[in-house]
CSV table of C-alpha atoms in Angstrom, one decimal:
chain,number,residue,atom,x,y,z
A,287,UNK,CA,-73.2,18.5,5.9
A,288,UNK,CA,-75.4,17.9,2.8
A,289,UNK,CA,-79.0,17.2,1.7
A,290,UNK,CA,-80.0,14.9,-0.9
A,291,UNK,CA,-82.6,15.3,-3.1
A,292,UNK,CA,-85.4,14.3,-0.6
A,293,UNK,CA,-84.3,17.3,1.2
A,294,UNK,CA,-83.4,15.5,4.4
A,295,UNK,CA,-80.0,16.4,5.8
A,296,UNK,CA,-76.6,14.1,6.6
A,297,UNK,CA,-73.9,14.6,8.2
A,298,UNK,CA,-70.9,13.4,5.9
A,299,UNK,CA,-67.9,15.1,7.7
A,300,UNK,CA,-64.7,13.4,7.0
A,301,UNK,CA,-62.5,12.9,10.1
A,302,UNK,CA,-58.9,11.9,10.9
A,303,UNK,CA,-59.8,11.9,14.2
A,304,UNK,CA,-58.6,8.4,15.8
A,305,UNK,CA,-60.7,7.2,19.2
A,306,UNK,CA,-60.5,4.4,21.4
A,307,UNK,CA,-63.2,1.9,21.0
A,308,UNK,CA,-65.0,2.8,23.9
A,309,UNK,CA,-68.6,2.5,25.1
A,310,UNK,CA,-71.0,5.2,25.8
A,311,UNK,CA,-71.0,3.6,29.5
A,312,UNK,CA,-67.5,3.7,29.2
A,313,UNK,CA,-67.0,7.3,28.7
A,314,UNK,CA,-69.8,8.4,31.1
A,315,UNK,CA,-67.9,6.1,34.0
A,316,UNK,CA,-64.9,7.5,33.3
A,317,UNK,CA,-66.0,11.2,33.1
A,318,UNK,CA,-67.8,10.7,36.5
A,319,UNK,CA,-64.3,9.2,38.1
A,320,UNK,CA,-62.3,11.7,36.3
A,321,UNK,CA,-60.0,9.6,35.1
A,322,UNK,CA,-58.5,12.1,33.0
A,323,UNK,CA,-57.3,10.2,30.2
A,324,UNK,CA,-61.4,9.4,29.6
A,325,UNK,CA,-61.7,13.1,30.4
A,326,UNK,CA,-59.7,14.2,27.3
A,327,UNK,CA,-61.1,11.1,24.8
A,328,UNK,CA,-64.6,12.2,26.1
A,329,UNK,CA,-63.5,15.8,24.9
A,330,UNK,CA,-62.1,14.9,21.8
A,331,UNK,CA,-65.6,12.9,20.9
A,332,UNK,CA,-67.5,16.1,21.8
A,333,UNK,CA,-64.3,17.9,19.1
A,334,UNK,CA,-65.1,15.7,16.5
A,335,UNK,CA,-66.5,16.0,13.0
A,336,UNK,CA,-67.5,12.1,12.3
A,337,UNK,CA,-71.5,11.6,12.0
A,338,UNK,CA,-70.2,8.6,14.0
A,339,UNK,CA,-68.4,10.8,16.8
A,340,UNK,CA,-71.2,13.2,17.0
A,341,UNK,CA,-73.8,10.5,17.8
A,342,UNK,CA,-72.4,8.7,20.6
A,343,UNK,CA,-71.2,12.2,22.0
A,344,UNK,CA,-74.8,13.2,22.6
A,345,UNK,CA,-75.4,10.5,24.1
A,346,UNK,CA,-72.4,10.5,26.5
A,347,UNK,CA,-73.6,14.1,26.9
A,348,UNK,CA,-77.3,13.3,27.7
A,349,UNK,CA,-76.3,10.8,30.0
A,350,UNK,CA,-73.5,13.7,31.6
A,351,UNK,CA,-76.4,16.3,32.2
A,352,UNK,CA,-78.0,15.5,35.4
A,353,UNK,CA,-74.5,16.0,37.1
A,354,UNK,CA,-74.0,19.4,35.1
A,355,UNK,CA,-74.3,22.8,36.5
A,356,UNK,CA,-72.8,23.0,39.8
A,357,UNK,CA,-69.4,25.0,38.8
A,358,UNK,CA,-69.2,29.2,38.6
A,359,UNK,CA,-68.7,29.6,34.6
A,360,UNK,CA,-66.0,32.6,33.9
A,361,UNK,CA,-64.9,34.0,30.7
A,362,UNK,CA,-61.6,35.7,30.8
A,363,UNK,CA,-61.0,37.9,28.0
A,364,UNK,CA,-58.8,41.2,27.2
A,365,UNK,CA,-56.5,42.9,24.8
A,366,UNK,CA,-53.8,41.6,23.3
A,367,UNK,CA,-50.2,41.6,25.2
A,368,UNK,CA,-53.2,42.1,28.7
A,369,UNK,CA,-51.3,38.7,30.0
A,370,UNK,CA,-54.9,36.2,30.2
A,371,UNK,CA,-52.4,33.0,30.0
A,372,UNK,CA,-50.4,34.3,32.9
A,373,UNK,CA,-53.7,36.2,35.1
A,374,UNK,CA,-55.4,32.3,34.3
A,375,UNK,CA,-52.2,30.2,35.7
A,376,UNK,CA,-51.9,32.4,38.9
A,377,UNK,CA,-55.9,32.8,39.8
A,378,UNK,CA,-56.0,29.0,38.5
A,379,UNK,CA,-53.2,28.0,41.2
A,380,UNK,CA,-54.8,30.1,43.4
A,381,UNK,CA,-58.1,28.7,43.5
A,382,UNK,CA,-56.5,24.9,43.7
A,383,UNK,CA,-54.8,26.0,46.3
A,384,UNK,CA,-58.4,27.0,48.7
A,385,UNK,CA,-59.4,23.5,47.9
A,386,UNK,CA,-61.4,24.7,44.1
A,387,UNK,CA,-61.1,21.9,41.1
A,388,UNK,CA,-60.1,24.2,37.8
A,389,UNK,CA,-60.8,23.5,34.1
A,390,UNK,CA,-59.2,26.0,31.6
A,391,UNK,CA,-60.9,25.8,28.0
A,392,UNK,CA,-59.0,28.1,25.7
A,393,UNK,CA,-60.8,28.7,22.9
A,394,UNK,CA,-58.5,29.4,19.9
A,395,UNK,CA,-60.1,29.7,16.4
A,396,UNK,CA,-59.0,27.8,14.3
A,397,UNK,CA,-57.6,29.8,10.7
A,398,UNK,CA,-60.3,30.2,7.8
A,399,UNK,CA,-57.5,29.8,5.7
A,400,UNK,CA,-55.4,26.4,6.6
A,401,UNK,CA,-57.6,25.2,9.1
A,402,UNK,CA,-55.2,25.2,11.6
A,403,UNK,CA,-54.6,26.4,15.0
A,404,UNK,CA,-52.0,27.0,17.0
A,405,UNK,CA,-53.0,25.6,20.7
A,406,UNK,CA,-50.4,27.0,22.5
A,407,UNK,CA,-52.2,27.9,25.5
A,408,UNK,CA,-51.1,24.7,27.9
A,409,UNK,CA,-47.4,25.6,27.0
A,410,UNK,CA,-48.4,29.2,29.2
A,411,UNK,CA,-49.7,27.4,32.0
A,412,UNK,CA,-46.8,25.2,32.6
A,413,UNK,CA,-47.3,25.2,36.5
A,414,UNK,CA,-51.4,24.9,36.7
A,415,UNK,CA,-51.0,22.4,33.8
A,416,UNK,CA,-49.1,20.5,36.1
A,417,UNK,CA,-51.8,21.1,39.3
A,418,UNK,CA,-53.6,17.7,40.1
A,419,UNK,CA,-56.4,19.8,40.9
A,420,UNK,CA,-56.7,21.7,37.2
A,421,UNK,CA,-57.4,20.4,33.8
A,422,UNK,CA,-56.4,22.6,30.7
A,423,UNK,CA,-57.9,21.8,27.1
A,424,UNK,CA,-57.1,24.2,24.3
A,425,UNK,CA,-59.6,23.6,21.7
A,426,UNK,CA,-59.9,24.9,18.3
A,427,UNK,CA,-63.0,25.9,16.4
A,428,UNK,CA,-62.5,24.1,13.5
A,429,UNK,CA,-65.0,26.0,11.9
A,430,UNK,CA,-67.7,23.4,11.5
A,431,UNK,CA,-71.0,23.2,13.1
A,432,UNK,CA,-71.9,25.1,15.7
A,433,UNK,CA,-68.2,26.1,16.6
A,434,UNK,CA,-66.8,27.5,19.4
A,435,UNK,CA,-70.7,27.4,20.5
A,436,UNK,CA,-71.5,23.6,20.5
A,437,UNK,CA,-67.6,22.5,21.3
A,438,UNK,CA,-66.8,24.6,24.2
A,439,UNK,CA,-70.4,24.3,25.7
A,440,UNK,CA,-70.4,20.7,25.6
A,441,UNK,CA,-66.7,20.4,26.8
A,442,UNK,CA,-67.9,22.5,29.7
A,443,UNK,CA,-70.7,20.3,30.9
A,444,UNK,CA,-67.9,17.5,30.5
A,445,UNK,CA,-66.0,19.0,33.6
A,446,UNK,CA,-68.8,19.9,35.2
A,447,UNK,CA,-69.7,16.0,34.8
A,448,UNK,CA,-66.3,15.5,36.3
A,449,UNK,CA,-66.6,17.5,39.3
A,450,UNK,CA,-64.9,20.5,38.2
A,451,UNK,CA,-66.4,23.2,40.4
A,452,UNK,CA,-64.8,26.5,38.7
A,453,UNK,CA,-65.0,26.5,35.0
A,454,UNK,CA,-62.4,29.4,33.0
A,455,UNK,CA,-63.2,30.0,28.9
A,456,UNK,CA,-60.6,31.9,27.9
A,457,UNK,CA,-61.0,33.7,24.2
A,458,UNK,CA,-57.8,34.7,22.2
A,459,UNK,CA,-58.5,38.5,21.7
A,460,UNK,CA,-61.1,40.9,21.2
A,461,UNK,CA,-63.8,40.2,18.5
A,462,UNK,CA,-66.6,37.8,17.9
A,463,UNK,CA,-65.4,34.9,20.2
A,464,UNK,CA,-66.0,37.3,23.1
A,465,UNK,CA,-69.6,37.9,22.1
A,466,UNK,CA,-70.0,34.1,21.6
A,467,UNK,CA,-68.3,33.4,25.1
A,468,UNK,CA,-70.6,35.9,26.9
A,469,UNK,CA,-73.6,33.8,26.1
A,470,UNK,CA,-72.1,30.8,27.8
A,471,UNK,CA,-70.9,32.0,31.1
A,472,UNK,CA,-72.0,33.4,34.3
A,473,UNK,CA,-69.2,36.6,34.7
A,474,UNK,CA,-67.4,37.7,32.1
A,475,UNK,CA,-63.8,39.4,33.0
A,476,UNK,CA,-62.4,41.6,30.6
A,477,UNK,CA,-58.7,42.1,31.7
A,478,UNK,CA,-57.0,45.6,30.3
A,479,UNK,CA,-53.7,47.2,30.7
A,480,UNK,CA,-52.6,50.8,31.7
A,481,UNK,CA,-51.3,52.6,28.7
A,482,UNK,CA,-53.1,51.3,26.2
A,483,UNK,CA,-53.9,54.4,23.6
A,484,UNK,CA,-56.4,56.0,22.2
A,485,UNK,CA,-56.9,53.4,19.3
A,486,UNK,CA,-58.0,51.1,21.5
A,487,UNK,CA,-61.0,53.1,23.1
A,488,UNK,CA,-63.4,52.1,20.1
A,489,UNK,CA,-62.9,48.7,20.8
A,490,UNK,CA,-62.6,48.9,24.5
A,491,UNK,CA,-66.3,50.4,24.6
A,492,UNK,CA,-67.6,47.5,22.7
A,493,UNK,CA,-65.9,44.8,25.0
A,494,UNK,CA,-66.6,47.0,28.3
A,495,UNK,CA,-70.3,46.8,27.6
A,496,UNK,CA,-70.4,43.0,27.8
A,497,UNK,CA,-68.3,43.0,30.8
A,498,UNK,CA,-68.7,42.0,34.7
A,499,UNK,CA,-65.7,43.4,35.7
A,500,UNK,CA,-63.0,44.8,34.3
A,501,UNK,CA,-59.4,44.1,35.9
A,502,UNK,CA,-56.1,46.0,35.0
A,503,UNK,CA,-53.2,43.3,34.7
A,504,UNK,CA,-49.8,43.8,35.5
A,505,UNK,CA,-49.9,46.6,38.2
A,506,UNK,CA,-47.0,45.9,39.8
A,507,UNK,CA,-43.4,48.1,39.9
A,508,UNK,CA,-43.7,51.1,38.4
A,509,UNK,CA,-46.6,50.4,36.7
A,510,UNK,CA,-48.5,50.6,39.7
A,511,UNK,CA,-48.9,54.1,39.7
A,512,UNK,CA,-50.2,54.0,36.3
A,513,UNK,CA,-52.8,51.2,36.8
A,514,UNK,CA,-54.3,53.3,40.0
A,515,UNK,CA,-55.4,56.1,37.7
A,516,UNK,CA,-56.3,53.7,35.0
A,517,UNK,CA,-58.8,52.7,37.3
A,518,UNK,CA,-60.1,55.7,38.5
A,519,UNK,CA,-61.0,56.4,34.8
A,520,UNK,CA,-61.8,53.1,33.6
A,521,UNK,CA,-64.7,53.8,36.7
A,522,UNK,CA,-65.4,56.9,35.3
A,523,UNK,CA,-66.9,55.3,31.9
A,524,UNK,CA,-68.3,52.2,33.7
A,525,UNK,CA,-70.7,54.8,35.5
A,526,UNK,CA,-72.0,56.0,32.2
A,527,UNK,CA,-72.7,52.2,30.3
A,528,UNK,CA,-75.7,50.1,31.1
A,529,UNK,CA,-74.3,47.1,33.3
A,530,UNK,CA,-73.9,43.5,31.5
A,531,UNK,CA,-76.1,42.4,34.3
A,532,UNK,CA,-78.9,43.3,35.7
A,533,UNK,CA,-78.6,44.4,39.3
A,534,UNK,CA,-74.7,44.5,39.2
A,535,UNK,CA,-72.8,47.2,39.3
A,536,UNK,CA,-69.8,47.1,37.1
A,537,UNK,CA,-66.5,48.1,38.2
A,538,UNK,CA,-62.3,48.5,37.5
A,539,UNK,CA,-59.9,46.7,39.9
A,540,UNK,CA,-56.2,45.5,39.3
A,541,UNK,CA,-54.1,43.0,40.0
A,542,UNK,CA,-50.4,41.6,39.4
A,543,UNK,CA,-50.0,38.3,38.3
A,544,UNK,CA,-46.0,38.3,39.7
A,545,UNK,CA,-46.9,39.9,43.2
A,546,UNK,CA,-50.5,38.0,43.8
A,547,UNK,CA,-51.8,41.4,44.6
A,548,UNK,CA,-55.6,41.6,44.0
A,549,UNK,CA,-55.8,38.2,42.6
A,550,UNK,CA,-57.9,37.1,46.4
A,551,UNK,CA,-60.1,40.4,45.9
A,552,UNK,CA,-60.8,39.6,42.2
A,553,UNK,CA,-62.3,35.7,43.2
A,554,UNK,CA,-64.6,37.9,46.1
A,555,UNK,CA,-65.9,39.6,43.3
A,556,UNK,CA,-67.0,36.8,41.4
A,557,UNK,CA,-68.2,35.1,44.7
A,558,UNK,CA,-70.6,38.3,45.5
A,559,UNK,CA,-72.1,38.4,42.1
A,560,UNK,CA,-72.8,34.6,42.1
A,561,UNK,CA,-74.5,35.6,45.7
A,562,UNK,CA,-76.5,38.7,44.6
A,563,UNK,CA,-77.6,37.2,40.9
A,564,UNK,CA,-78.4,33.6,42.7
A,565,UNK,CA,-80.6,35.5,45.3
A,566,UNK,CA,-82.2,37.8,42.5
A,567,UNK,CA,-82.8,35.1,39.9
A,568,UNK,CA,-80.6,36.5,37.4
A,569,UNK,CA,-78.2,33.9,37.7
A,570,UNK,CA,-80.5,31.2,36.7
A,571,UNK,CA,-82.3,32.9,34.5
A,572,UNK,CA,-78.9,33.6,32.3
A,573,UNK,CA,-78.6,30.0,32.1
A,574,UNK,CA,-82.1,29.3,30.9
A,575,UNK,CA,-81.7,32.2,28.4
A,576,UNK,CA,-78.3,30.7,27.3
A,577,UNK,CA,-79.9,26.9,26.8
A,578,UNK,CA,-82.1,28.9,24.3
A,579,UNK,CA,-79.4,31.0,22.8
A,580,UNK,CA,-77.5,27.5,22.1
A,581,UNK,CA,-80.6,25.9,20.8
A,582,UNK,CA,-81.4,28.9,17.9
A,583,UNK,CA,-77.9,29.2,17.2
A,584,UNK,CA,-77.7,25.4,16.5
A,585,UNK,CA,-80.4,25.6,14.2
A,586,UNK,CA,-79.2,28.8,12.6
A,587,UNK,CA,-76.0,26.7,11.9
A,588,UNK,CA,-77.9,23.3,10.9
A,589,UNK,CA,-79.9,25.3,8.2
A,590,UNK,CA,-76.9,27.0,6.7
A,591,UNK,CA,-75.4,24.3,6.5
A,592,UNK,CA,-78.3,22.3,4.7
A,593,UNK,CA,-78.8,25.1,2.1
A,594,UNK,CA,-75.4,25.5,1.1
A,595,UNK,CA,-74.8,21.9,1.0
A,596,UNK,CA,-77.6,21.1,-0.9
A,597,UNK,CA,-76.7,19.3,-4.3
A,598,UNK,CA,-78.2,22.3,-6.4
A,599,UNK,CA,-77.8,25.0,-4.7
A,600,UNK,CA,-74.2,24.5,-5.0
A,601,UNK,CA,-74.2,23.8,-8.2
A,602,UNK,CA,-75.8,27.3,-9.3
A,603,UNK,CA,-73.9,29.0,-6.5
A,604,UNK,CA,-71.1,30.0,-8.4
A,605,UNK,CA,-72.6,31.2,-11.9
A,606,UNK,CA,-75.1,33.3,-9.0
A,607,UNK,CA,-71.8,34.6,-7.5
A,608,UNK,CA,-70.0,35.9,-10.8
A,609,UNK,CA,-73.6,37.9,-11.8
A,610,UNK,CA,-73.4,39.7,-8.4
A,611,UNK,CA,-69.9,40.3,-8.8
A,612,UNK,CA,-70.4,41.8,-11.9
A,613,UNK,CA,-73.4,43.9,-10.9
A,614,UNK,CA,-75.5,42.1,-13.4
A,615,UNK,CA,-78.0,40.4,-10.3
A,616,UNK,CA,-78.8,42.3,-7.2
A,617,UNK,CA,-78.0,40.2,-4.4
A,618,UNK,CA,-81.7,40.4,-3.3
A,619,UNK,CA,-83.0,38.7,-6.4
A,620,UNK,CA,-79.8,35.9,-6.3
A,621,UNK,CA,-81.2,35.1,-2.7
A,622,UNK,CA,-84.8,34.6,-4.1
A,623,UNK,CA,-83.3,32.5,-7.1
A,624,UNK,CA,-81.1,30.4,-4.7
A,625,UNK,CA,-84.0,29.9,-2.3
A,626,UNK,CA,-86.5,28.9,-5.3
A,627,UNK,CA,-83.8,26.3,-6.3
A,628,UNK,CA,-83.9,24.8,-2.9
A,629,UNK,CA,-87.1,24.8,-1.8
A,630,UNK,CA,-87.9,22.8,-5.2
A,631,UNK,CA,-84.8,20.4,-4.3
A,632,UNK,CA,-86.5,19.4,-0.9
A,633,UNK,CA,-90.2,19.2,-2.2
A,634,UNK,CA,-89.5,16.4,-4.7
């Protein structure tokens, strides 16, 4: 993205990004039929960078939103080696198989160095990816405007569009995806293993504080034992933190992924918080607050963009870098210089 001198911004993103010539009618049609080869082109128009792309996939979007809204929105997060890929492809089958329609979006950020990601989350799911009833997209970041935040929202109303009626986000690890994940779906399941270690605990607290419910994966064999106390304390500390959402009391439970065990309770746990937030107003009042969230955070993404790519600011950028580097400019008065140059640049 860039602004010329008139200060108005453009989008000039280059893309390799190869689409079928369809129409917006054409997309919205086959979205609303789920044909699921439009399904995926649709997606891949929402994924792209081209000022083109981005266009006609508002459009296709604006058009989409009246049949939006109408799926339970879960995020499904955890430490690494917790098993998501393998909790997501048994509670995925498992829902298909009561009659549910599943989208996966796994979110996998993309690398700020190469760009590139690895995807690898439909190779994991090798029996729901083949479910007639599920759809899996692993998307990457890329990096660019808006992110994981425009990308992954929009894909979602794109399945909800196609009558998917559970959506599941699932986030690579623990850090700032998570946060960004929260603020796009109703519950938010943080799955955790027995055993973990005290080096964990730091960012445990963090995580379990932005939680609905917290499951412990993989209790099954001898394990079991270990995941029954786990739970007990993991309750413990649940009973100190302020709850994620109002009028819901968060709790531990477990589950195995190879037995099935506690897989049935976990989905009557999401069911009774939709019922208790639905009949308190929280539920829709998270979604209003998350339209806004989306909105400021688009802007806050629009504007950085626009300032850095503007002609001079970049142009002094570097020179204002080396003087703060070298202790010669406080970063302060390099902020007020760079500002100066670019509120000059837009007023000619």
């Amino acid at each position: 993205m860039s602004a010329g001198g008139d200060g108005k911004a453009s989008l000039n993103f280059s893309s390799k990004v190869r689409l079928p010539r369809l129409s917006v009618e054409q997309y919205v049609k086959g979205v609303r039929e789920n044909n699921r080869t439009v399904l995926a082109q649709a997606i891949t128009l929402v994924e792209s960078n081209s000022a083109a792309h981005m266009e006609m996939a508002q459009e296709v979007i604006r058009q989409l939103l009246p049949h939006t809204g109408n799926s339970i929105r879960i995020g499904v997060s955890g430490v690494p080696g917790a098993g998501k890929s393998t909790f997501i492809e048994a509670f995925g089958t498992m829902l298909c198989e009561k009659g549910h329609r599943v989208a996966v979006l796994a979110v996998d950020p993309s690398s700020t160095v190469t760009r590139g990601s690895i995807l690898g989350d439909k190779t994991r799911m090798e029996l729901l990816s083949r479910n007639p009833q599920a759809f899996i997209r692993p998307s990457a970041t890329g990096g660019t405007l808006g992110g994981v935040n425009r990308k992954t929202r929009e894909t979602m109303l794109i399945c909800e569009a196609a009558g998917y009626d559970v959506i599941l986000v699932e986030t690579v690890g623990v850090g700032q995806s998570e946060t960004t994940v929260r603020s796009m779906v109703d519950f938010f399941l943080l799955l955790m293993l027995t055993g973990a270690g005290d080096e964990l605990q730091g960012i445990k607290k963090g995580i379990m504080e932005i939680a609905d419910a917290l499951l412990i994966h993989k209790a099954d064999g001898e394990n079991r034992t270990r995941a029954l106390i786990a739970k007990g304390e993991y309750n413990r500390v649940l009973h100190y933190l302020q709850p994620a959402t109002t009028g819901w009391e968060t709790k531990a439970y477990m589950c195995s992924s190879v037995t099935g065990e506690g897989i049935p309770e976990i989905w009557d746990v999401i069911g009774q918080f939709r019922e208790t937030t639905v009949k308190s107003g929280g539920f829709e009042a998270r979604r209003k607050a998350q339209l806004l969230d989306w909105m400021h955070s688009m802007a806050q993404d629009y504007l950085r963009a626009t300032f850095f790519g503007n002609p001079q600011v970049a142009q002094l950028l570097p020179a204002i870098e080396q003087a703060v580097a070298s202790g010669e400019l406080s970063p302060t008065s390099a902020v007020q210089q760079l500002v100066a140059v670019y509120e000059k640049a837009i007023m000619k």
